[in-house]
Coordinates of C-alpha atoms in Angstrom, one line a residue:
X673 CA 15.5 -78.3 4.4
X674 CA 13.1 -80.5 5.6
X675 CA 9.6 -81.2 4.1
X676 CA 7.0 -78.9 5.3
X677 CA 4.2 -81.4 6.1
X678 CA 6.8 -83.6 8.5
X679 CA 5.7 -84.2 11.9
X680 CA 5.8 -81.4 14.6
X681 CA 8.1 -82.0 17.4
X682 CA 9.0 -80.2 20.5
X683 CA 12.5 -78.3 20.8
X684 CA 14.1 -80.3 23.9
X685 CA 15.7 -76.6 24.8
X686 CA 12.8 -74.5 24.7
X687 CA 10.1 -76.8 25.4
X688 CA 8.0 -75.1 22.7
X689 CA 6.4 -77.2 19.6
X690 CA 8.0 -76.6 16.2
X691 CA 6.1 -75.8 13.1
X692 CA 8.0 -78.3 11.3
X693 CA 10.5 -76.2 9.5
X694 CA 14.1 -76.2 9.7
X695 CA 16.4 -74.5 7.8
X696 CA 20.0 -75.6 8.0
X697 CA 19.9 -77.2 10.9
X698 CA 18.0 -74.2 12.5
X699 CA 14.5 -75.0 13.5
X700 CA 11.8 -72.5 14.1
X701 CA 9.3 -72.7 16.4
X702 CA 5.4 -72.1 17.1
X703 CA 5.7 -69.3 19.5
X704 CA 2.0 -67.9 19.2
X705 CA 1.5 -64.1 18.9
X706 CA 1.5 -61.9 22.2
X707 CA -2.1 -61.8 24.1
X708 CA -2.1 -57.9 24.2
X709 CA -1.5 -57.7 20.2
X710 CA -3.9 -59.7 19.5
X711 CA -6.5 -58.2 21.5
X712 CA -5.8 -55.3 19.8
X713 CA -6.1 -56.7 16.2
X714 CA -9.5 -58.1 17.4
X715 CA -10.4 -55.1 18.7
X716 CA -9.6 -52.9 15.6
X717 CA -11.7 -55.3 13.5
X718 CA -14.3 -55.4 15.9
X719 CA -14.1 -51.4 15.4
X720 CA -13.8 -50.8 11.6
X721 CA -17.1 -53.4 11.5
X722 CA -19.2 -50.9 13.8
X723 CA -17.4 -48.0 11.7
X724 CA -19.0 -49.6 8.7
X725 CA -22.4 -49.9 9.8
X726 CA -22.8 -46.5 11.7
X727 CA -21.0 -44.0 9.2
X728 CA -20.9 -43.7 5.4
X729 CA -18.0 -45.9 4.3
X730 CA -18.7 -49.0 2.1
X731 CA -18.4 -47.0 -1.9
X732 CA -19.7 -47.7 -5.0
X733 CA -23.0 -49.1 -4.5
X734 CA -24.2 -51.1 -7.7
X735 CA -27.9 -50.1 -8.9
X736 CA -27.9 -47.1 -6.6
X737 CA -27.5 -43.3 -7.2
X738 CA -25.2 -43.7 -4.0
X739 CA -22.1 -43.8 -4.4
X740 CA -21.8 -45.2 -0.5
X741 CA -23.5 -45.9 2.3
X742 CA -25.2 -43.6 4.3
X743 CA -24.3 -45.6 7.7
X744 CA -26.7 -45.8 10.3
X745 CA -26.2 -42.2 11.8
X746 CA -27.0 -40.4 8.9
X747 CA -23.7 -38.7 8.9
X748 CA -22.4 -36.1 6.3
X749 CA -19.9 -34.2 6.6
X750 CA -21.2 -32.0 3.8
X751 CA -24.4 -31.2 6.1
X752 CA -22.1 -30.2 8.9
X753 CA -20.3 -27.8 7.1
X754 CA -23.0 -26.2 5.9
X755 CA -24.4 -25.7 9.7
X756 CA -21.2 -24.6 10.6
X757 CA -21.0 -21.6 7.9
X758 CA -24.7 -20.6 8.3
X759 CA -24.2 -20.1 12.3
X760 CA -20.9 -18.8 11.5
X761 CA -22.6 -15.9 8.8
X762 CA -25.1 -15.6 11.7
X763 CA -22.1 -14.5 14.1
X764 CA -20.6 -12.5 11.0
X765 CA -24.3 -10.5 10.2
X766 CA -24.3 -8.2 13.1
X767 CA -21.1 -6.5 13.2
X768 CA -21.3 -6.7 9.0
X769 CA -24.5 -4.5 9.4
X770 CA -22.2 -2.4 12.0
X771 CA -19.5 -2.2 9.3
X772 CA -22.3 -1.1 6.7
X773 CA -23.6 1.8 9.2
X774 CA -20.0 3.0 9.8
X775 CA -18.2 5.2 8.0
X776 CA -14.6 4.3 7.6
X777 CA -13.0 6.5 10.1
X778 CA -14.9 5.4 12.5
X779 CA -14.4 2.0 11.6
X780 CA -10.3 2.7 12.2
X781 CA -11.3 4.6 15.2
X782 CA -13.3 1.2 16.5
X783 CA -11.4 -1.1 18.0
X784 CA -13.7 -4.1 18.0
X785 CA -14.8 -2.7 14.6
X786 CA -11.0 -2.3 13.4
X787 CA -10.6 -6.0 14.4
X788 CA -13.5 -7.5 12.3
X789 CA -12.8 -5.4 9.5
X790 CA -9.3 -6.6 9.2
X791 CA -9.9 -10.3 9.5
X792 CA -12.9 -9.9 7.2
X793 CA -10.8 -8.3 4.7
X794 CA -8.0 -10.7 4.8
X795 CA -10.4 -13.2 4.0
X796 CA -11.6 -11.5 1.3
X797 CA -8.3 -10.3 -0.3
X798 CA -7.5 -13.8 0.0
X799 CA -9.8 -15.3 -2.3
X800 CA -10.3 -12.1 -4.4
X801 CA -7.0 -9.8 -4.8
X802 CA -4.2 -12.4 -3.8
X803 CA -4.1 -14.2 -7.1
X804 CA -2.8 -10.8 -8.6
X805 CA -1.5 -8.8 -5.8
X806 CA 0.4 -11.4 -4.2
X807 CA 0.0 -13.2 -0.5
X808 CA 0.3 -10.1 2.3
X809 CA -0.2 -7.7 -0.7
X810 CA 3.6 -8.0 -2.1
X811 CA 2.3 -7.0 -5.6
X812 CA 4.6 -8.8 -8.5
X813 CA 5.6 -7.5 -12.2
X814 CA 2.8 -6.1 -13.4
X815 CA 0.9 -5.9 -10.4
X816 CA 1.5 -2.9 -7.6
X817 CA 2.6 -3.7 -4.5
X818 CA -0.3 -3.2 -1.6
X819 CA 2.3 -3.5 1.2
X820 CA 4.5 -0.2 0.9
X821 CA 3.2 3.6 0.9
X822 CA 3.9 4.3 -2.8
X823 CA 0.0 4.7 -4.5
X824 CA -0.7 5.5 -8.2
X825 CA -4.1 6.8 -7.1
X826 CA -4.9 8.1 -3.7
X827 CA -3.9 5.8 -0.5
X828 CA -6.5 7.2 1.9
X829 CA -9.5 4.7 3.4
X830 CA -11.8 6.6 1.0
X831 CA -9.5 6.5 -2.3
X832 CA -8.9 2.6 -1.8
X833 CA -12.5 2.4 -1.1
X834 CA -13.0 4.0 -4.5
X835 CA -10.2 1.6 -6.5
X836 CA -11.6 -1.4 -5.1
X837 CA -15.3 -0.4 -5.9
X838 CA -14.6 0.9 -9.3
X839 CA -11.6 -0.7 -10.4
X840 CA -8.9 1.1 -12.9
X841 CA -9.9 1.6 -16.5
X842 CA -12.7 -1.1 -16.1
X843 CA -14.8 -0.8 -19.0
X844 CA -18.7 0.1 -18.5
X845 CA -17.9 1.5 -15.2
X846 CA -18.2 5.6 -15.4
X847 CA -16.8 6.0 -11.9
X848 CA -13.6 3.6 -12.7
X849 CA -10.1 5.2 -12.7
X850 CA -8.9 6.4 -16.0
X851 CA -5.9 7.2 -17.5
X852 CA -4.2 7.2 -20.8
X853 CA -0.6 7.1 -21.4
X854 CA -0.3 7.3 -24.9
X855 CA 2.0 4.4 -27.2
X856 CA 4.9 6.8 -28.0
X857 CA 6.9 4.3 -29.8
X858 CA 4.5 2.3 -31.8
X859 CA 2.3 5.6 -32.5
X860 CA 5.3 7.5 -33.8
X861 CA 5.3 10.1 -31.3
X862 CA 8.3 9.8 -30.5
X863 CA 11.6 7.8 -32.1
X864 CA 14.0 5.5 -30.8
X865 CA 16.5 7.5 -30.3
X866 CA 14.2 10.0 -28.1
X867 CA 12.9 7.8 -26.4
X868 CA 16.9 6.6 -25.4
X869 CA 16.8 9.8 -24.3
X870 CA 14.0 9.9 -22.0
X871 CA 15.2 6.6 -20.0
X872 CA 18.3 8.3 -19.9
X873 CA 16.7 11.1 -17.9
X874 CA 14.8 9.1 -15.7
X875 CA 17.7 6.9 -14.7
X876 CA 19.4 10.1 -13.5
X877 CA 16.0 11.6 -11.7
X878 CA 15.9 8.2 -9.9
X879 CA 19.2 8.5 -8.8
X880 CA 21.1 6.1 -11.3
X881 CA 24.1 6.1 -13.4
X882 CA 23.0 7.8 -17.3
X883 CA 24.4 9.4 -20.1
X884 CA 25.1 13.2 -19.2
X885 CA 24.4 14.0 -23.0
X886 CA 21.8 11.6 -23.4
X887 CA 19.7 12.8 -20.3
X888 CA 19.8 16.7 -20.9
X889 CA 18.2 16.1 -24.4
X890 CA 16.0 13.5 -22.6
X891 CA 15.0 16.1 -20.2
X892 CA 13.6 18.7 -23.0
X893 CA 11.3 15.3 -24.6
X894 CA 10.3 14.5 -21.1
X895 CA 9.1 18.0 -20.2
X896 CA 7.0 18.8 -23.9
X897 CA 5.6 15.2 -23.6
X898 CA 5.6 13.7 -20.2
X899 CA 5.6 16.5 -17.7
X900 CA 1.7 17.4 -18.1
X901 CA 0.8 14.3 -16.1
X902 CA 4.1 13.1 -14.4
X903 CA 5.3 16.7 -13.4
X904 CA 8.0 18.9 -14.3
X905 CA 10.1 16.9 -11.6
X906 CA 8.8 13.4 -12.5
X907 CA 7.1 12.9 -9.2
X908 CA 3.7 11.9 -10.3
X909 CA 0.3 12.7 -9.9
X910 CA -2.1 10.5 -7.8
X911 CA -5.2 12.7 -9.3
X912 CA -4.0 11.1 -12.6
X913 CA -3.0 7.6 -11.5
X914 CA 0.8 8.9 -13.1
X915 CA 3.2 7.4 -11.0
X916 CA 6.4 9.0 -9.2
X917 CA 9.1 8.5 -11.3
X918 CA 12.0 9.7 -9.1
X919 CA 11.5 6.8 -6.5
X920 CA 13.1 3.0 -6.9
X921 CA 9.4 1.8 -7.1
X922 CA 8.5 0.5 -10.9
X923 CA 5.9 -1.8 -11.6
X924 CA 6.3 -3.3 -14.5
X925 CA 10.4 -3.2 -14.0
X926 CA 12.4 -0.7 -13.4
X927 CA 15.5 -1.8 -15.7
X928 CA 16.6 0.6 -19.1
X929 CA 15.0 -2.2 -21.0
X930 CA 11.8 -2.2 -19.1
X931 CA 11.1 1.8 -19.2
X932 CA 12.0 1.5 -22.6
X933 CA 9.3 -0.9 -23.3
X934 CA 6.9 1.2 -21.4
X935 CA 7.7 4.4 -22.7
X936 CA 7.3 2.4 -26.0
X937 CA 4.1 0.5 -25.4
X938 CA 2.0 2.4 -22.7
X939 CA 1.1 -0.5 -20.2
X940 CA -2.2 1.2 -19.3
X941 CA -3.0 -1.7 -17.1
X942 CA -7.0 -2.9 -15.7
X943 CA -7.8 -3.5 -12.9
X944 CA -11.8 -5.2 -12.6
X945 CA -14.7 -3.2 -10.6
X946 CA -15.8 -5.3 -8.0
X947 CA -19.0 -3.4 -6.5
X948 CA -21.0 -5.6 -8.5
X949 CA -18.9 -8.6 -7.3
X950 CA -18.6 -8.1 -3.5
X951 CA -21.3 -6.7 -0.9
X952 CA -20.7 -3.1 0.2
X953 CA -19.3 -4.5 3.9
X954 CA -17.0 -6.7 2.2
X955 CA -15.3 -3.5 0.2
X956 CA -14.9 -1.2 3.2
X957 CA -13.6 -4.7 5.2
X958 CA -11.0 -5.0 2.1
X959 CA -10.5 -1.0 2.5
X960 CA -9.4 -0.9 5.8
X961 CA -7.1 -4.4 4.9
X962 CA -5.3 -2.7 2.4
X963 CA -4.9 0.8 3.9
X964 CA -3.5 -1.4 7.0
X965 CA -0.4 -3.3 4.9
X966 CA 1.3 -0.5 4.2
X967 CA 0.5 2.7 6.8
X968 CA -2.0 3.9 3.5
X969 CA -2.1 7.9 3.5

């Protein structure tokens, strides 16, 4: 290798100076960089400069309350989106009054109506329902699914209406959805072995594989104890919130062990009011979202 600050020659082949570097006998030469790149690197400089000066961009101004510059159009993105949602609630205020005057069948019988309604309750089961419910409504362990026609309470417009306004067993709410399924395991009511019997009998009323034995005395326990709310038949009550227990439809499991554990340890589940959380046109938009995902009554 040659030493870097020898003098530059020309390559007799190419007829193009050399920077003064060879490397085993290869030489390289100062071939300078295309035009057209670098008027493009120039102007890419020339354009992150003007950037600089016309929008915020430089951060972390020292002895300021700034934390960058402003730039010389006053930008902000943070004003813009404000504009945007105050002309879009402008838009959204007319047919939200429309939704308020409506009653609910007319807002299913309405088109135009229907069509706000469902986007605006989207958004709003979104941000206020899909953490627990699921995305679409699917429901999870725990939580019912919104997307099927199964209902603990009443699946018409006006009975979701009702849930969503007054929630289900939401203390301080007079109007909420109540219940009580009593603790028949811890409370003593009934024993182990009864309530054996019980899942028994509701694995054959649901169409499963039980105990013969085990299910006929489960039947006698289910009708002094259970029957008053669920039915003599197990179907449920939606005055009552008692769910159908001859269906495949269990939500919080429907496996021996899990109806054990509830038959055990009522589940009694809340659900939060949210009439003092969400304006009266956002509830019968979330109504008519809901009824929507699964046919509703």
């Amino acid at each position: 290798m040659t030493d870097k600050h020898q003098n530059k020659t020309v390559d007799p082949i190419s007829n193009v100076e050399t920077t003064g570097h060879s490397w085993d006998g290869i030489t390289e030469l100062n071939n300078p960089l295309p035009r057209w790149w670098l008027n493009i690197w120039y102007m890419t400089i020339a354009w992150a400069i003007a950037y600089m000066i016309l929008m915020p961009a430089i951060p972390g101004l020292p002895f300021t309350d700034q934390t960058n510059t402003t730039g010389a159009r006053g930008h902000s993105d943070r004003s813009e989106v404000a504009t945007a949602i105050s002309e879009l609630n402008n838009q959204r205020r007319g047919m939200s009054a429309s939704l308020l005057s409506a009653s609910l069948e007319e807002i299913r019988t309405d088109r135009d109506l229907q069509q706000f309604a469902l986007a605006m309750g989207e958004s709003a089961f979104g941000d206020n329902c899909a953490t627990c419910h699921g995305s679409g409504g699917r429901g999870a362990v725990g939580y019912p699914s919104l997307a099927d026609d199964v209902w603990l309470w009443s699946g018409t417009l006006e009975g979701i209406e009702t849930t969503i306004k007054h929630g289900i067993r939401h203390e301080g709410n007079y109007d909420t959805r109540y219940s009580l399924m009593p603790n028949f395991g811890r409370d003593g009511i009934l024993t182990n072995e009864q309530i054996d019997d019980v899942v028994a009998h509701l694995l054959s009323i649901s169409g499963r594989t039980s105990d013969a034995e085990a299910a006929l005395r489960g039947e006698q326990t289910f009708a002094e104890q259970c029957s008053s709310c669920h039915g003599a038949a197990g179907k449920g009550d939606p005055m009552q919130g008692a769910p159908n227990l001859t269906d495949a439809e269990w939500t919080f499991g429907g496996s021996q062990s899990d109806m054990y554990n509830s038959i055990y340890v009522a589940r009694n589940a809340h659900m939060p009011a949210w009439n003092d959380r969400l304006d009266e046109a956002t509830i019968k938009a979330l109504s008519v979202y809901v009824h929507s995902l699964g046919g509703g009554e």
